[in-house]
Coordinates of C-alpha atoms in Angstrom, one line a residue:
M1 CA 0.0 0.0 0.0
T2 CA 1.2 3.6 -0.6
G3 CA 1.2 6.1 2.2
N4 CA -2.0 7.7 1.1
D5 CA -3.7 4.3 0.7
A6 CA -2.7 3.4 4.3
V7 CA -4.1 6.7 5.6
L8 CA -7.3 6.4 3.6
A9 CA -7.8 2.9 5.0
L10 CA -7.4 4.3 8.6
V11 CA -9.8 7.2 7.8
V12 CA -12.5 4.8 6.4
A13 CA -12.1 2.5 9.5
T14 CA -12.4 5.5 11.8
A15 CA -15.5 6.7 9.9
L16 CA -17.1 3.3 10.2
G17 CA -16.2 3.4 13.9
F18 CA -18.0 6.7 14.2
D19 CA -21.0 5.2 12.4
F20 CA -21.0 2.4 14.9
T21 CA -21.0 4.9 17.9
N22 CA -23.8 6.8 16.1
G23 CA -25.9 3.6 16.1
F24 CA -25.7 2.8 19.8
H25 CA -25.8 6.4 20.8
D26 CA -29.0 7.1 18.9
T27 CA -31.0 3.8 19.4
G28 CA -33.0 5.5 22.1
N29 CA -34.3 8.1 19.7
A30 CA -36.4 5.4 18.1
M31 CA -36.9 2.8 20.8
A32 CA -36.7 4.4 24.2
T33 CA -40.5 5.0 24.6
S34 CA -41.4 1.5 23.2
I35 CA -39.0 -0.1 25.7
V36 CA -40.3 1.9 28.6
T37 CA -44.0 1.2 27.9
E38 CA -43.1 -2.5 27.2
A39 CA -44.5 -2.3 23.7
L40 CA -41.4 -4.2 22.7
R41 CA -38.9 -6.2 24.8
P42 CA -35.5 -4.4 25.0
R43 CA -33.5 -6.9 22.8
V44 CA -36.3 -7.2 20.3
A45 CA -36.6 -3.4 20.1
V46 CA -32.9 -2.9 19.2
A47 CA -33.0 -5.8 16.7
V48 CA -36.0 -4.3 14.9
S49 CA -34.3 -0.9 15.0
A50 CA -31.0 -2.3 13.6
V51 CA -32.8 -3.9 10.6
L52 CA -34.7 -0.8 9.7
N53 CA -31.7 1.4 10.1
L54 CA -30.0 -0.8 7.6
V55 CA -32.9 -0.5 5.1
G56 CA -33.3 3.2 5.6
A57 CA -29.6 3.9 4.8
F58 CA -30.3 2.8 1.2
L59 CA -33.4 5.0 0.6
S60 CA -31.8 8.4 0.1
T61 CA -28.4 10.2 -0.4
A62 CA -29.5 13.8 -0.1
V63 CA -27.9 14.3 3.3
A64 CA -24.7 12.5 2.3
A65 CA -24.4 15.1 -0.5
T66 CA -24.8 17.9 2.0
I67 CA -22.0 16.6 4.2
A68 CA -19.7 15.8 1.3
G69 CA -19.9 19.2 -0.4
G70 CA -22.3 21.6 1.4
L71 CA -20.4 22.5 4.6
V72 CA -16.6 22.8 3.8
D73 CA -14.6 23.5 0.7
S74 CA -13.5 20.1 -0.5
G75 CA -10.4 21.7 -2.1
G76 CA -9.0 22.5 1.3
V77 CA -9.7 19.2 2.9
T78 CA -7.1 16.5 3.3
L79 CA -7.2 13.0 4.7
T80 CA -5.7 14.3 7.9
V81 CA -8.5 16.8 8.2
V82 CA -11.2 14.2 7.7
F83 CA -9.6 11.9 10.2
A84 CA -9.3 14.6 12.9
G85 CA -12.9 15.6 12.4
L86 CA -14.0 12.0 13.0
V87 CA -11.9 11.8 16.1
G88 CA -13.7 14.9 17.5
G89 CA -17.1 13.3 16.7
I90 CA -16.3 9.9 18.2
L91 CA -14.9 11.3 21.5
W92 CA -17.9 13.6 22.0
N93 CA -20.2 10.7 21.3
L94 CA -18.5 8.5 23.8
T95 CA -18.4 11.2 26.5
T96 CA -22.1 12.0 26.2
W97 CA -23.1 8.3 26.0
F98 CA -21.1 7.6 29.1
L99 CA -22.9 10.4 30.9
G100 CA -26.3 9.3 29.6
I101 CA -26.9 12.5 27.7
P102 CA -28.7 12.1 24.4
S103 CA -26.7 14.7 22.4
S104 CA -26.4 14.9 18.7
S105 CA -24.1 12.5 16.9
S106 CA -24.7 14.5 13.7
H107 CA -23.5 17.8 15.2
A108 CA -20.6 16.0 16.8
L109 CA -19.4 14.8 13.4
I110 CA -20.1 18.2 11.7
G111 CA -18.4 20.1 14.5
G112 CA -15.3 17.8 14.3
V113 CA -15.0 18.2 10.6
V114 CA -15.5 22.0 10.7
G115 CA -12.9 22.4 13.5
A116 CA -10.3 20.3 11.7
T117 CA -10.9 22.2 8.5
M118 CA -10.5 25.5 10.2
A119 CA -7.3 24.3 11.8
A120 CA -5.9 23.2 8.5
A121 CA -7.2 25.8 6.0
G122 CA -8.7 28.7 8.0
A123 CA -12.2 29.9 8.5
S124 CA -12.6 30.7 4.8
A125 CA -12.7 27.0 4.0
V126 CA -16.0 26.6 5.9
K127 CA -19.2 27.3 3.9
W128 CA -20.8 29.2 6.7
Q129 CA -24.1 29.9 4.8
G130 CA -24.5 26.1 4.3
L131 CA -23.6 25.4 7.9
V132 CA -26.2 27.9 9.2
S133 CA -29.0 27.0 6.8
K134 CA -28.5 23.3 6.7
V135 CA -27.4 22.5 10.3
I136 CA -27.8 25.3 12.8
V137 CA -31.3 26.6 11.9
P138 CA -32.8 23.1 11.6
A139 CA -31.2 22.2 15.0
A140 CA -32.8 25.3 16.6
L141 CA -36.2 24.7 15.2
S142 CA -36.6 21.0 15.1
P143 CA -37.1 20.3 18.8
F144 CA -39.9 22.9 19.0
I145 CA -41.6 21.7 15.8
A146 CA -41.4 18.1 16.9
G147 CA -42.5 19.0 20.4
T148 CA -45.5 20.9 19.2
V149 CA -46.6 18.1 16.9
A150 CA -46.2 15.6 19.7
A151 CA -48.1 17.8 22.2
I152 CA -51.0 18.2 19.9
G153 CA -51.0 14.5 19.0
T154 CA -50.9 13.5 22.6
Y155 CA -53.7 15.8 23.5
L156 CA -55.8 14.5 20.7
V157 CA -55.3 10.8 21.3
Y158 CA -56.2 11.2 25.0
R159 CA -59.2 13.3 24.0
L160 CA -60.4 10.9 21.4
T161 CA -60.0 7.8 23.5
R162 CA -61.1 9.1 26.8
G163 CA -64.1 6.8 26.8
V164 CA -62.0 3.6 26.1
P165 CA -61.1 1.5 29.2
E166 CA -57.4 1.9 30.2
R167 CA -56.3 -1.7 29.6
P168 CA -57.6 -2.1 25.9
R169 CA -56.4 1.5 25.2
G170 CA -52.9 0.7 26.5
R171 CA -52.8 -2.5 24.5
G172 CA -53.9 -0.8 21.3
F173 CA -51.4 2.0 21.6
R174 CA -48.6 -0.4 22.4
L175 CA -49.3 -2.1 19.1
G176 CA -49.3 1.3 17.5
Q177 CA -46.0 2.0 19.0
V178 CA -44.4 -0.9 17.2
G179 CA -45.3 0.8 13.9
S180 CA -44.4 4.3 14.9
A181 CA -41.1 3.3 16.5
S182 CA -40.3 1.3 13.3
M183 CA -40.9 4.4 11.2
V184 CA -38.4 6.4 13.4
S185 CA -35.8 3.7 13.0
L186 CA -36.3 3.8 9.2
A187 CA -36.1 7.6 9.2
H188 CA -32.9 7.5 11.3
G189 CA -31.3 5.3 8.8
T190 CA -32.2 7.7 5.9
N191 CA -30.7 10.6 7.8
D192 CA -27.9 9.6 10.2
A193 CA -26.1 6.8 8.2
Q194 CA -25.7 9.2 5.3
K195 CA -23.6 11.6 7.4
T196 CA -20.8 9.0 7.5
M197 CA -21.3 8.2 3.8
G198 CA -20.7 11.9 3.2
V199 CA -17.5 12.0 5.3
I200 CA -16.1 8.9 3.6
T201 CA -16.9 10.4 0.2
L202 CA -15.2 13.6 1.3
A203 CA -12.1 11.4 2.2
L204 CA -12.2 9.7 -1.2
I205 CA -12.3 13.1 -3.0
A206 CA -9.4 14.4 -0.8
N207 CA -7.4 11.3 -1.8
G208 CA -8.2 11.8 -5.5
T209 CA -10.1 8.5 -5.7
L210 CA -13.3 10.3 -6.6
D211 CA -13.8 13.6 -8.5
T212 CA -15.1 16.7 -6.7
G213 CA -18.9 16.5 -6.5
A214 CA -19.1 12.7 -6.9
R215 CA -21.8 10.7 -5.2
S216 CA -21.2 8.1 -2.6
P217 CA -20.2 4.7 -4.2
T218 CA -22.3 1.6 -3.5
W219 CA -19.7 0.1 -1.2
V220 CA -19.7 3.2 1.0
I221 CA -23.4 3.1 1.3
A222 CA -23.4 -0.6 2.2
S223 CA -20.6 -0.4 4.7
C224 CA -22.1 2.6 6.5
A225 CA -25.5 1.0 6.6
T226 CA -24.0 -2.2 8.2
A227 CA -21.9 -0.2 10.7
I228 CA -24.9 1.8 12.0
A229 CA -27.1 -1.3 12.1
L230 CA -24.5 -3.2 14.2
G231 CA -24.1 -0.2 16.6
T232 CA -27.9 0.0 16.9
Y233 CA -28.2 -3.6 17.8
L234 CA -25.6 -3.1 20.6
G235 CA -28.2 -1.0 22.3
G236 CA -26.7 2.1 23.9
W237 CA -28.7 1.4 27.1
R238 CA -27.4 4.4 29.0
V239 CA -29.0 6.8 26.6
I240 CA -32.1 4.7 26.2
R241 CA -32.6 4.9 30.0
A242 CA -32.1 8.7 30.1
L243 CA -34.6 9.3 27.3
G244 CA -37.2 6.7 28.4
K245 CA -37.1 7.2 32.2
G246 CA -35.3 10.4 32.9
L247 CA -37.5 13.1 31.2
L248 CA -40.9 11.8 32.3
E249 CA -42.9 8.6 32.9
I250 CA -44.3 7.7 29.5
E251 CA -47.6 6.0 28.8
P252 CA -48.4 4.2 25.5
P253 CA -50.5 7.0 23.9
Q254 CA -47.7 9.4 24.6
G255 CA -45.1 7.0 23.2
M256 CA -47.0 6.6 19.9
A257 CA -47.6 10.3 19.6
A258 CA -43.9 11.1 20.2
E259 CA -42.6 8.5 17.8
S260 CA -45.0 9.5 15.1
A261 CA -44.0 13.2 15.4
S262 CA -40.3 12.2 15.3
A263 CA -40.7 10.1 12.2
A264 CA -42.6 12.9 10.4
V265 CA -40.1 15.6 11.1
I266 CA -37.0 13.4 10.3
L267 CA -38.4 12.1 7.0
S268 CA -39.3 15.6 6.0
S269 CA -35.9 17.0 6.7
T270 CA -34.2 14.1 4.8
D271 CA -36.2 14.9 1.7
F272 CA -34.8 18.5 1.8
G273 CA -31.2 17.3 2.5
Y274 CA -31.1 18.8 6.0
S275 CA -28.5 17.2 8.3
L276 CA -31.0 17.1 11.2
S277 CA -30.2 15.8 14.7
T278 CA -32.6 12.9 15.3
T279 CA -31.7 13.3 19.0
H280 CA -33.1 16.8 19.1
V281 CA -36.2 15.7 17.3
A282 CA -36.8 12.7 19.6
T283 CA -36.2 14.6 22.8
G284 CA -38.4 17.4 21.7
S285 CA -41.2 14.9 20.9
I286 CA -40.9 13.2 24.2
L287 CA -41.1 16.6 26.1
G288 CA -44.0 17.6 23.9
S289 CA -45.9 14.4 24.8
G290 CA -45.4 15.3 28.4
V291 CA -46.8 18.8 27.8
G292 CA -49.8 17.3 25.9
R293 CA -50.9 14.9 28.7
K294 CA -52.7 16.5 31.6
G295 CA -51.0 15.7 34.9
A296 CA -47.7 14.5 33.4
V297 CA -44.6 15.5 35.4
V298 CA -41.8 16.7 33.2
R299 CA -38.3 16.8 34.8
W300 CA -37.3 20.1 33.3
H301 CA -33.9 20.2 35.1
I302 CA -32.9 17.1 33.1
A303 CA -34.1 18.7 29.9
R304 CA -32.0 21.8 30.6
R305 CA -29.0 19.6 31.1
M306 CA -29.6 18.0 27.7
A307 CA -30.0 21.5 26.2
V308 CA -26.6 22.6 27.5
A309 CA -25.1 19.5 25.9
W310 CA -26.7 20.4 22.6
L311 CA -25.3 23.9 22.7
S312 CA -21.9 22.6 23.5
T313 CA -21.7 19.9 20.9
L314 CA -20.7 21.8 17.8
P315 CA -18.0 24.0 19.5
S316 CA -16.7 21.2 21.8
S317 CA -16.3 18.6 19.0
A318 CA -14.8 21.4 16.8
V319 CA -12.1 22.1 19.4
V320 CA -11.3 18.3 19.7
G321 CA -11.2 18.0 15.9
A322 CA -8.8 21.0 15.6
A323 CA -6.6 19.6 18.4
A324 CA -6.5 16.2 16.8
Y325 CA -5.5 17.8 13.5
W326 CA -2.7 19.8 15.1
A327 CA -1.4 16.8 17.0
A328 CA -1.4 14.6 13.9
H329 CA 0.2 17.4 11.8
W330 CA 2.9 18.1 14.4
I331 CA 3.9 14.4 14.5
G332 CA 3.7 14.4 10.7
G333 CA 2.5 12.1 7.9
T334 CA 1.2 8.7 8.3
P335 CA 2.8 8.2 11.7
G336 CA 0.8 11.1 13.1
I337 CA -2.5 9.6 12.0
V338 CA -1.4 6.2 13.4
V339 CA -0.5 7.6 16.8
I340 CA -3.8 9.5 17.1
F341 CA -5.7 6.4 15.9
I342 CA -4.1 4.3 18.7
A343 CA -4.9 7.0 21.3
L344 CA -8.5 7.0 20.1
V345 CA -8.8 3.2 20.4
L346 CA -7.3 3.3 23.9
A347 CA -9.8 6.1 24.9
S348 CA -12.7 4.1 23.6
V349 CA -11.6 1.0 25.6
A350 CA -11.4 3.2 28.7
F351 CA -14.9 4.6 28.2
F352 CA -16.3 1.1 27.8
A353 CA -14.5 -0.2 30.9
A354 CA -15.8 2.8 33.0
S355 CA -19.4 2.2 31.8
R356 CA -19.5 -1.3 33.3
H357 CA -19.4 0.1 36.9
P358 CA -22.3 0.0 37.2
A359 CA -23.6 -1.2 33.8
V360 CA -27.0 -0.3 32.3
T361 CA -28.3 -3.5 30.6
P362 CA -31.5 -4.7 29.0
E363 CA -32.4 -6.2 32.4
N364 CA -32.2 -3.0 34.4
V365 CA -32.9 -0.3 31.7
N366 CA -36.5 0.1 33.0
A367 CA -35.6 0.3 36.7
A368 CA -37.1 3.2 38.6
W369 CA -35.4 6.5 37.9
T370 CA -33.3 7.6 40.9
G371 CA -31.9 10.8 39.5
S372 CA -29.0 9.2 37.8
V373 CA -28.5 7.2 34.6
A374 CA -27.0 4.4 36.7
P375 CA -29.9 2.3 38.2
A376 CA -29.9 1.4 41.9
P377 CA -28.0 -1.8 42.5
A378 CA -30.2 -4.9 42.8
P379 CA -30.7 -6.2 46.3
D380 CA -28.6 -9.2 47.3
T381 CA -31.1 -12.0 47.2
E382 CA -28.6 -14.5 48.7
K383 CA -27.9 -12.4 51.8
V384 CA -29.2 -14.2 54.9
T385 CA -31.1 -12.0 57.4
W386 CA -31.6 -13.1 60.9

């Protein structure tokens, strides 16, 4: 392999690693409410979501085109820039996943790429108009739009079914949740998997493998779809618990209304090529379902914590992306990328090890909320009391 080919292989591997973290970080966007209301068993839910993410990734490439050519000047992008941007996105994803904060994987990736591009070629290499119109404005509006749709939907379903006994109503809405959650998973695949497709395409253009403005090759689409599906199947139980149990106690009618609102907003944005955060949409929908149900208790302090993470995502991942670029550039050439890649792998292993103490699993993801993403330890059933 030539030096560029070796670097390109590392960049593609890192991009697929980001896609994998995107999958387990964002599973809760589609399945948290269905798991909490027991419409689907936890492992069945993530399996269904994984399959539909895989299918959704093949349905559209509009968002991939936005990432590949609509945010930064591809003429100023090198493989080192793309790699450093991915490092920024992965580290932010792992940090927020560990803390149980459903932040935006999309914005982490975009922030990392923008920060690395600025470090390499200056602010003029960033297409600020595209960044504002395609990323920042949709990010600001989408939670409110989804929340409003979910609030109205929740109010209407409770109003229209107020005469139906609680048990059959709950059973009917749980069945409805299976369909609505499936639509969110499909929508997630059409939007989020494409972001990594766009980044790999950007790397191929930077390497001279593809011409400027080229579309994502079939092998890129297939590999990104597979990576996000595998990550989704892993589960991301920490974020699922935060979304499903932390914001409010969700009933089946709320769950179906929230999921339906999320699917409608995500699919609409994909059609226009907006690089939307499915996390913002899903969280806004869940909060809206709480507003729409009379007597629901919304934990606004947790929502504020999530909002702070959202505001921090773009600048924080941009700083990490810039730092990764400068470190790799200072070491120089292929060795610089190899050293940063090894550091990234070690950091990922450290995050995983720390998340096991205590671990959130399919067995305890629905445990009562105690103010922390970590569930209360199970009682020692073997302990003898006198």
